[in-house]
Coordinates of C-alpha atoms in Angstrom, one line a residue:
M1 CA -29.3 -39.7 8.5
Q2 CA -26.6 -38.6 6.1
A3 CA -24.1 -35.7 6.5
N4 CA -24.4 -34.6 2.9
Q5 CA -24.1 -30.9 3.5
T6 CA -20.8 -31.1 5.3
K7 CA -18.1 -28.9 3.7
A8 CA -14.4 -29.9 3.9
I9 CA -12.1 -27.1 5.0
W10 CA -8.5 -27.5 3.8
H11 CA -5.8 -26.3 6.1
S12 CA -3.0 -27.4 3.8
E13 CA -2.8 -28.2 0.1
S14 CA 0.1 -30.5 0.4
W15 CA 0.5 -34.1 1.6
N16 CA 3.8 -35.8 1.0
G17 CA 3.1 -39.3 2.3
E18 CA 3.3 -38.4 6.0
P19 CA 1.4 -40.7 8.4
V20 CA -2.2 -39.5 8.9
V21 CA -4.4 -39.7 11.9
L22 CA -8.1 -39.3 11.9
A23 CA -9.1 -37.1 14.8
G24 CA -12.6 -36.3 16.2
D25 CA -14.1 -33.9 18.7
I26 CA -17.8 -34.9 19.1
G27 CA -19.9 -32.4 21.0
G28 CA -23.6 -31.7 21.6
T29 CA -23.5 -29.0 18.9
N30 CA -21.0 -30.1 16.3
S31 CA -19.2 -33.2 15.3
N32 CA -15.7 -32.0 14.2
L33 CA -13.5 -34.4 12.3
A34 CA -10.0 -33.9 10.8
L35 CA -7.2 -35.7 9.1
V36 CA -4.0 -34.7 10.9
K37 CA -0.5 -35.0 9.4
V38 CA 2.2 -36.4 11.8
A39 CA 5.8 -35.4 11.2
D40 CA 8.8 -34.9 13.5
G41 CA 6.6 -34.6 16.6
S42 CA 4.2 -32.1 15.1
F43 CA 0.5 -32.6 14.4
D44 CA -0.8 -30.4 11.7
L45 CA -4.4 -30.2 10.4
L46 CA -4.8 -31.3 6.8
V47 CA -8.5 -31.2 6.3
E48 CA -11.4 -30.6 8.6
T49 CA -15.2 -31.0 8.6
A50 CA -17.9 -29.9 11.0
T51 CA -21.3 -31.6 11.0
P52 CA -24.2 -30.5 13.1
S53 CA -24.5 -33.3 15.6
N54 CA -28.3 -33.3 15.6
E55 CA -28.4 -33.9 11.9
I56 CA -26.8 -37.3 12.1
D57 CA -27.6 -40.4 14.2
S58 CA -24.1 -41.9 13.9
I59 CA -20.5 -40.7 13.3
M60 CA -20.2 -43.0 10.4
P61 CA -21.5 -40.7 7.6
A62 CA -19.4 -37.9 8.8
I63 CA -16.2 -40.1 8.7
H64 CA -17.2 -41.3 5.3
N65 CA -17.6 -37.7 4.0
L66 CA -14.2 -36.7 5.4
L67 CA -12.4 -39.6 3.8
E68 CA -14.2 -39.1 0.5
A69 CA -13.1 -35.4 0.4
A70 CA -9.5 -36.4 1.3
T71 CA -9.2 -39.2 -1.2
A72 CA -10.6 -37.0 -4.0
K73 CA -7.6 -34.8 -3.6
F74 CA -5.0 -37.4 -2.5
P75 CA -6.1 -40.8 -3.8
E76 CA -3.2 -42.6 -2.0
I77 CA -3.9 -41.2 1.4
K78 CA -4.7 -43.7 4.2
V79 CA -5.5 -43.4 7.9
A80 CA -3.0 -45.0 10.2
V81 CA -5.0 -44.7 13.4
A82 CA -8.0 -42.7 14.7
G83 CA -8.6 -40.9 18.0
I84 CA -12.1 -39.6 18.6
S85 CA -13.2 -37.7 21.8
G86 CA -16.7 -37.4 23.2
A87 CA -18.3 -35.8 26.2
G88 CA -19.4 -38.7 28.3
P89 CA -18.2 -41.7 30.2
I90 CA -15.7 -44.1 28.5
S91 CA -15.8 -47.8 28.9
N92 CA -14.3 -50.6 26.7
N93 CA -13.5 -48.1 23.9
H94 CA -17.1 -46.9 23.9
C95 CA -18.6 -43.5 24.8
D96 CA -22.2 -42.8 25.8
L97 CA -22.5 -39.2 24.7
S98 CA -24.0 -37.1 27.4
N99 CA -25.9 -34.6 25.1
L100 CA -26.7 -36.8 22.1
E101 CA -29.0 -39.8 21.4
W102 CA -26.2 -41.7 19.7
N103 CA -22.8 -43.0 20.9
L104 CA -19.3 -43.7 19.8
D105 CA -17.9 -47.2 19.5
G106 CA -14.3 -47.8 18.6
T107 CA -14.8 -51.4 17.5
E108 CA -17.7 -50.4 15.2
I109 CA -15.6 -47.7 13.5
E110 CA -12.6 -50.0 13.1
M111 CA -14.8 -52.7 11.5
A112 CA -16.4 -50.2 9.1
F113 CA -13.2 -48.4 8.0
G114 CA -10.3 -50.7 8.8
F115 CA -8.1 -48.5 11.0
P116 CA -7.6 -48.9 14.7
T117 CA -9.7 -46.5 16.7
R118 CA -9.3 -45.1 20.2
I119 CA -12.3 -43.4 21.9
I120 CA -11.3 -41.0 24.6
N121 CA -13.0 -38.5 26.9
D122 CA -13.2 -34.9 25.6
F123 CA -11.1 -33.5 28.4
E124 CA -8.5 -36.3 27.9
A125 CA -8.1 -35.0 24.3
I126 CA -7.5 -31.4 25.6
S127 CA -4.9 -32.8 28.0
Y128 CA -3.0 -34.6 25.2
G129 CA -3.2 -31.3 23.2
V130 CA -1.4 -29.3 25.8
P131 CA 2.2 -30.4 25.0
L132 CA 1.6 -29.4 21.4
L133 CA 1.0 -25.8 22.3
D134 CA 3.6 -23.2 21.4
L135 CA 4.0 -21.4 24.7
D136 CA 5.7 -18.5 22.9
N137 CA 2.8 -18.0 20.5
P138 CA 0.2 -15.5 21.8
E139 CA -2.3 -16.8 19.4
E140 CA -2.2 -20.2 21.2
V141 CA -1.7 -19.2 24.8
T142 CA -1.8 -16.2 27.1
H143 CA 0.6 -16.1 30.0
L144 CA -0.8 -15.0 33.4
P145 CA 2.2 -13.6 35.4
H146 CA 2.1 -13.8 39.2
T147 CA 1.3 -10.7 41.3
D148 CA 5.0 -9.9 41.5
G149 CA 5.3 -9.9 37.7
H150 CA 7.2 -13.2 37.6
D151 CA 6.4 -15.7 34.9
P152 CA 7.9 -19.0 36.0
E153 CA 9.6 -21.4 33.6
P154 CA 7.9 -24.7 33.2
I155 CA 9.8 -27.6 34.8
G156 CA 9.1 -31.2 35.9
P157 CA 6.7 -33.7 34.6
V158 CA 3.2 -32.6 35.8
S159 CA 0.8 -30.3 34.0
L160 CA -2.7 -29.5 35.3
I161 CA -5.7 -28.6 33.0
V162 CA -8.8 -27.0 34.4
G163 CA -11.5 -26.0 32.0
A164 CA -14.9 -24.5 32.6
G165 CA -17.5 -24.9 29.9
T166 CA -20.8 -26.9 29.9
G167 CA -19.3 -28.5 33.0
L168 CA -15.9 -28.3 34.7
G169 CA -13.1 -30.6 33.4
V170 CA -10.1 -31.3 35.4
G171 CA -7.1 -33.5 34.3
M172 CA -3.4 -34.1 34.7
L173 CA -0.8 -34.8 32.1
I174 CA 2.4 -36.6 33.0
K175 CA 5.6 -36.4 30.9
E176 CA 7.3 -39.8 30.9
G177 CA 10.5 -39.4 28.9
D178 CA 9.4 -38.5 25.3
R179 CA 5.8 -39.7 25.9
Y180 CA 2.9 -38.3 27.8
R181 CA 0.1 -39.9 29.8
A182 CA -3.2 -38.1 30.5
L183 CA -4.8 -39.0 33.9
P184 CA -8.6 -38.4 33.8
S185 CA -10.4 -37.0 36.7
E186 CA -13.9 -36.2 38.0
G187 CA -12.5 -33.2 40.0
G188 CA -15.4 -31.0 38.8
H189 CA -17.7 -33.1 41.0
A190 CA -15.7 -32.4 44.2
C191 CA -17.4 -30.4 46.9
F192 CA -17.1 -26.7 46.6
A193 CA -15.4 -25.1 49.7
A194 CA -16.3 -21.5 50.5
F195 CA -13.3 -19.4 51.5
D196 CA -14.8 -16.0 52.6
L197 CA -18.2 -14.5 53.5
E198 CA -19.2 -13.8 49.8
T199 CA -18.5 -17.4 48.7
E200 CA -20.2 -18.8 51.8
E201 CA -23.3 -16.9 50.8
L202 CA -22.9 -18.1 47.3
R203 CA -22.6 -21.7 48.4
A204 CA -25.7 -21.4 50.6
H205 CA -27.6 -19.9 47.7
A206 CA -26.5 -22.7 45.4
Q207 CA -27.4 -25.3 48.0
G208 CA -30.9 -23.8 48.4
S209 CA -33.6 -25.7 50.1
A210 CA -32.6 -29.1 48.6
N211 CA -29.8 -29.5 51.2
T212 CA -27.6 -31.2 48.6
I213 CA -23.9 -31.0 48.3
V214 CA -22.7 -28.1 46.1
E215 CA -20.2 -29.4 43.6
I216 CA -17.4 -27.1 42.1
E217 CA -19.0 -27.6 38.7
D218 CA -22.3 -26.1 40.0
L219 CA -20.4 -22.7 40.1
L220 CA -17.6 -23.1 37.6
S221 CA -19.6 -23.8 34.4
G222 CA -22.1 -22.2 32.1
R223 CA -24.9 -22.9 34.5
G224 CA -22.6 -21.7 37.3
L225 CA -22.7 -18.2 35.7
N226 CA -26.5 -18.4 35.8
T227 CA -26.4 -19.4 39.5
I228 CA -24.1 -16.5 40.4
L229 CA -26.4 -14.1 38.6
D230 CA -29.3 -15.4 40.6
Y231 CA -27.2 -15.0 43.7
F232 CA -26.7 -11.3 43.1
I233 CA -30.4 -10.8 42.4
L234 CA -31.9 -12.9 45.1
M235 CA -29.3 -12.7 47.9
R236 CA -27.7 -9.3 47.2
G237 CA -30.9 -7.6 46.2
M238 CA -29.7 -6.2 42.9
K239 CA -32.5 -4.5 40.9
I240 CA -33.7 -6.2 37.8
D241 CA -33.5 -3.7 35.0
E242 CA -34.2 -4.1 31.3
T243 CA -30.9 -5.7 30.5
L244 CA -31.2 -8.3 33.4
Q245 CA -34.8 -9.0 32.5
R246 CA -33.7 -9.8 28.9
I247 CA -31.1 -12.2 30.2
L248 CA -33.5 -13.9 32.6
D249 CA -36.0 -14.3 29.8
T250 CA -33.5 -16.0 27.6
D251 CA -33.1 -19.8 27.5
A252 CA -30.7 -21.0 30.3
L253 CA -28.2 -22.4 27.8
Q254 CA -27.9 -19.0 26.1
R255 CA -27.7 -16.9 29.3
P256 CA -24.0 -17.3 30.1
A257 CA -23.0 -15.8 26.7
M258 CA -25.3 -12.8 27.4
I259 CA -23.8 -12.3 30.8
S260 CA -20.3 -12.2 29.3
R261 CA -21.4 -9.9 26.5
H262 CA -22.9 -7.4 29.0
A263 CA -20.1 -7.5 31.5
E264 CA -18.3 -4.6 29.9
N265 CA -21.1 -2.1 30.5
H266 CA -23.5 -3.6 33.1
P267 CA -22.4 -3.6 36.8
V268 CA -24.2 -6.7 37.8
C269 CA -23.0 -8.8 34.9
R270 CA -19.5 -7.4 35.6
D271 CA -19.9 -8.6 39.2
V272 CA -21.0 -12.0 38.1
I273 CA -17.8 -12.4 36.1
R274 CA -15.7 -11.0 38.9
L275 CA -17.0 -13.6 41.4
F276 CA -16.6 -16.4 38.8
V277 CA -13.0 -15.4 38.2
K278 CA -12.4 -15.2 42.0
V279 CA -13.8 -18.7 42.6
Y280 CA -11.9 -20.1 39.5
G281 CA -8.6 -18.8 41.0
R282 CA -9.2 -20.3 44.4
V283 CA -10.3 -23.7 43.0
A284 CA -7.4 -23.8 40.6
A285 CA -5.1 -23.2 43.6
D286 CA -6.6 -26.1 45.5
F287 CA -6.1 -28.5 42.7
S288 CA -2.6 -27.1 42.1
A289 CA -1.6 -27.5 45.8
T290 CA -2.7 -31.2 45.4
V291 CA -0.6 -32.1 42.3
L292 CA 2.0 -29.4 42.1
P293 CA 1.9 -28.8 38.3
R294 CA 5.3 -27.1 37.9
R295 CA 5.1 -27.8 34.1
G296 CA 2.0 -25.5 34.0
L297 CA -1.6 -24.9 35.0
F298 CA -3.6 -24.5 31.8
L299 CA -7.0 -22.8 31.8
A300 CA -9.1 -24.2 29.0
G301 CA -12.7 -24.0 27.9
G302 CA -14.8 -21.4 26.1
I303 CA -15.7 -19.4 29.2
V304 CA -12.1 -18.5 30.0
G305 CA -11.3 -17.7 26.3
K306 CA -14.3 -15.4 25.9
N307 CA -13.6 -13.6 29.2
E308 CA -9.8 -13.5 29.1
R309 CA -9.6 -9.8 29.8
Y310 CA -11.3 -10.3 33.2
F311 CA -8.8 -13.0 34.2
L312 CA -6.0 -10.6 33.4
E313 CA -7.5 -7.4 34.7
G314 CA -6.0 -6.3 38.0
S315 CA -4.4 -9.8 38.3
Q316 CA -7.7 -10.9 39.9
F317 CA -7.4 -14.6 39.0
I318 CA -3.7 -14.8 40.1
Y319 CA -4.4 -12.9 43.3
F320 CA -6.9 -15.5 44.5
F321 CA -4.8 -18.3 43.1
E322 CA -1.9 -17.2 45.3
Q323 CA -3.9 -16.8 48.5
N324 CA -3.2 -19.3 51.3
A325 CA -2.9 -19.2 55.1
R326 CA 0.6 -20.5 54.9
E327 CA 3.4 -18.4 53.4
Q328 CA 5.3 -21.6 52.4
V329 CA 2.3 -22.7 50.3
K330 CA 2.1 -19.3 48.7
K331 CA 5.7 -19.6 47.6
V332 CA 4.9 -23.0 46.1
L333 CA 1.9 -21.6 44.1
R334 CA 4.0 -18.7 42.8
K335 CA 6.4 -21.2 41.2
I336 CA 3.6 -22.6 39.0
P337 CA 3.3 -21.2 35.4
V338 CA -0.3 -20.3 34.5
Y339 CA -1.6 -20.1 30.9
I340 CA -4.9 -19.5 29.2
V341 CA -5.4 -21.8 26.2
K342 CA -6.6 -19.9 23.1
D343 CA -6.0 -22.5 20.4
Y344 CA -9.4 -24.0 19.8
S345 CA -8.0 -26.8 17.6
I346 CA -6.5 -28.3 20.8
S347 CA -9.2 -31.0 21.0
L348 CA -8.6 -32.3 17.5
V349 CA -4.8 -32.3 17.6
G350 CA -5.0 -33.7 21.2
A351 CA -7.2 -36.6 20.1
A352 CA -4.7 -37.2 17.2
H353 CA -1.8 -37.1 19.7
A354 CA -3.5 -39.6 22.0
A355 CA -4.2 -42.0 19.2
W356 CA -0.6 -41.8 17.9
L357 CA 0.9 -42.4 21.4
L358 CA -1.4 -45.3 22.1
R359 CA -1.2 -46.8 18.6
E360 CA 1.0 -49.6 19.9
E361 CA -1.9 -50.8 22.1
L362 CA -4.3 -50.7 19.1
V363 CA -2.4 -52.6 16.5

C-alpha cells in the first residue's frame, strides 16, 4: 500500500546545509516521520509527516514521501543517518511491532535509501529526548515541587523516565561526559506491591480468579484505568448511573479517555484518577529509590499529559512519592526533581538524538 495522502508539515522554511537526521516514531495509530536539523547540540524539526499506520504495510512508502517532499523544496538535502522507534521488542536492528502486522528492519531501510539506520524501542527514543527538553520552558515540562515547596536542582548523571500509556514504560538515561546512554527496562512488568488497604483491595481485584501475578502495567496504563473503574463498581459498590453506563458500553480502548474527560464532574471517574495518581506516585518512588535519579524523574506518556491537573492538585502525586517508612529515604526522595513531560515531539527528536549519538557505530 502507498502513503499517497500524507501531507508534509513544515516546521521551518530554512535549511542552510546543516546535517539532517531522519527520525521516526511508529505507533499503532500513526507512523510519524521527520527530518531533523542538527546544529550546536540542538535538534530542530524541519519537516514532518504523519501516515495512518493501518493504511500502509511497510514504512518504505512513508519514508519515500517524506524525502520527496524535502527534496522538492531543498534539492541538495541528504540524510546523514536515521533513527526510527517502534513499540515492540528490538533484536539485531529489527523491531516486531506489537500493534501492527508489519515490522521495522534497519538493514532493509539502509539498503533501500542508502543511509545508516538505527531501530530503537519507543521508550528508548523518549529517554534520548529527555536531555533536549528545556526545563525552564513551561510548554515543554511542568515542575512538580515537593510537599515543602522545594524544587530541587538536577545534579548527577542519572535520569529516570516513567511513562504510562498503552503500557508502562520505564527507562534510565545516563550522562557520560557530553554523551548520553539510554538503558532500556521492562520495569512495567515488575510485580505490583500494594501499600495500603485500598491498594491491597485493588490488587486482589486485578488478580481476580485467575490467580496470576499482577504487574504494575496492569494498573498504570490505559487498561489500568479500566481496571480501577471496575474495582470501584464491583468492589466498592458504586452505583452505575447513565454516565458510567456510557463508559462501560464504550470500546475498552476508548474508555480511558472518557474516564479522564468525566473526572472533572463525575465523582467515580474522579476517584479513578485519584487512585491512579496515588499508585503512580508510589511506583515512581520505588523505581527512584532503586536508581536515585538526582538528574530528574520524568513522567511521560499521554495519560499524565491529559490529566496533569490531578497530578498537581493537592500535591497528591508528590505526597505518595515521598512516603516511606524510613525518614532517611524520605529525605533522599525529596532531593529528586520531578517533571511532567509536555513536549509531544520528544519521541521524534529523541530518535534523532539516539541515531546521532550512535552514528559512529553505524558507519
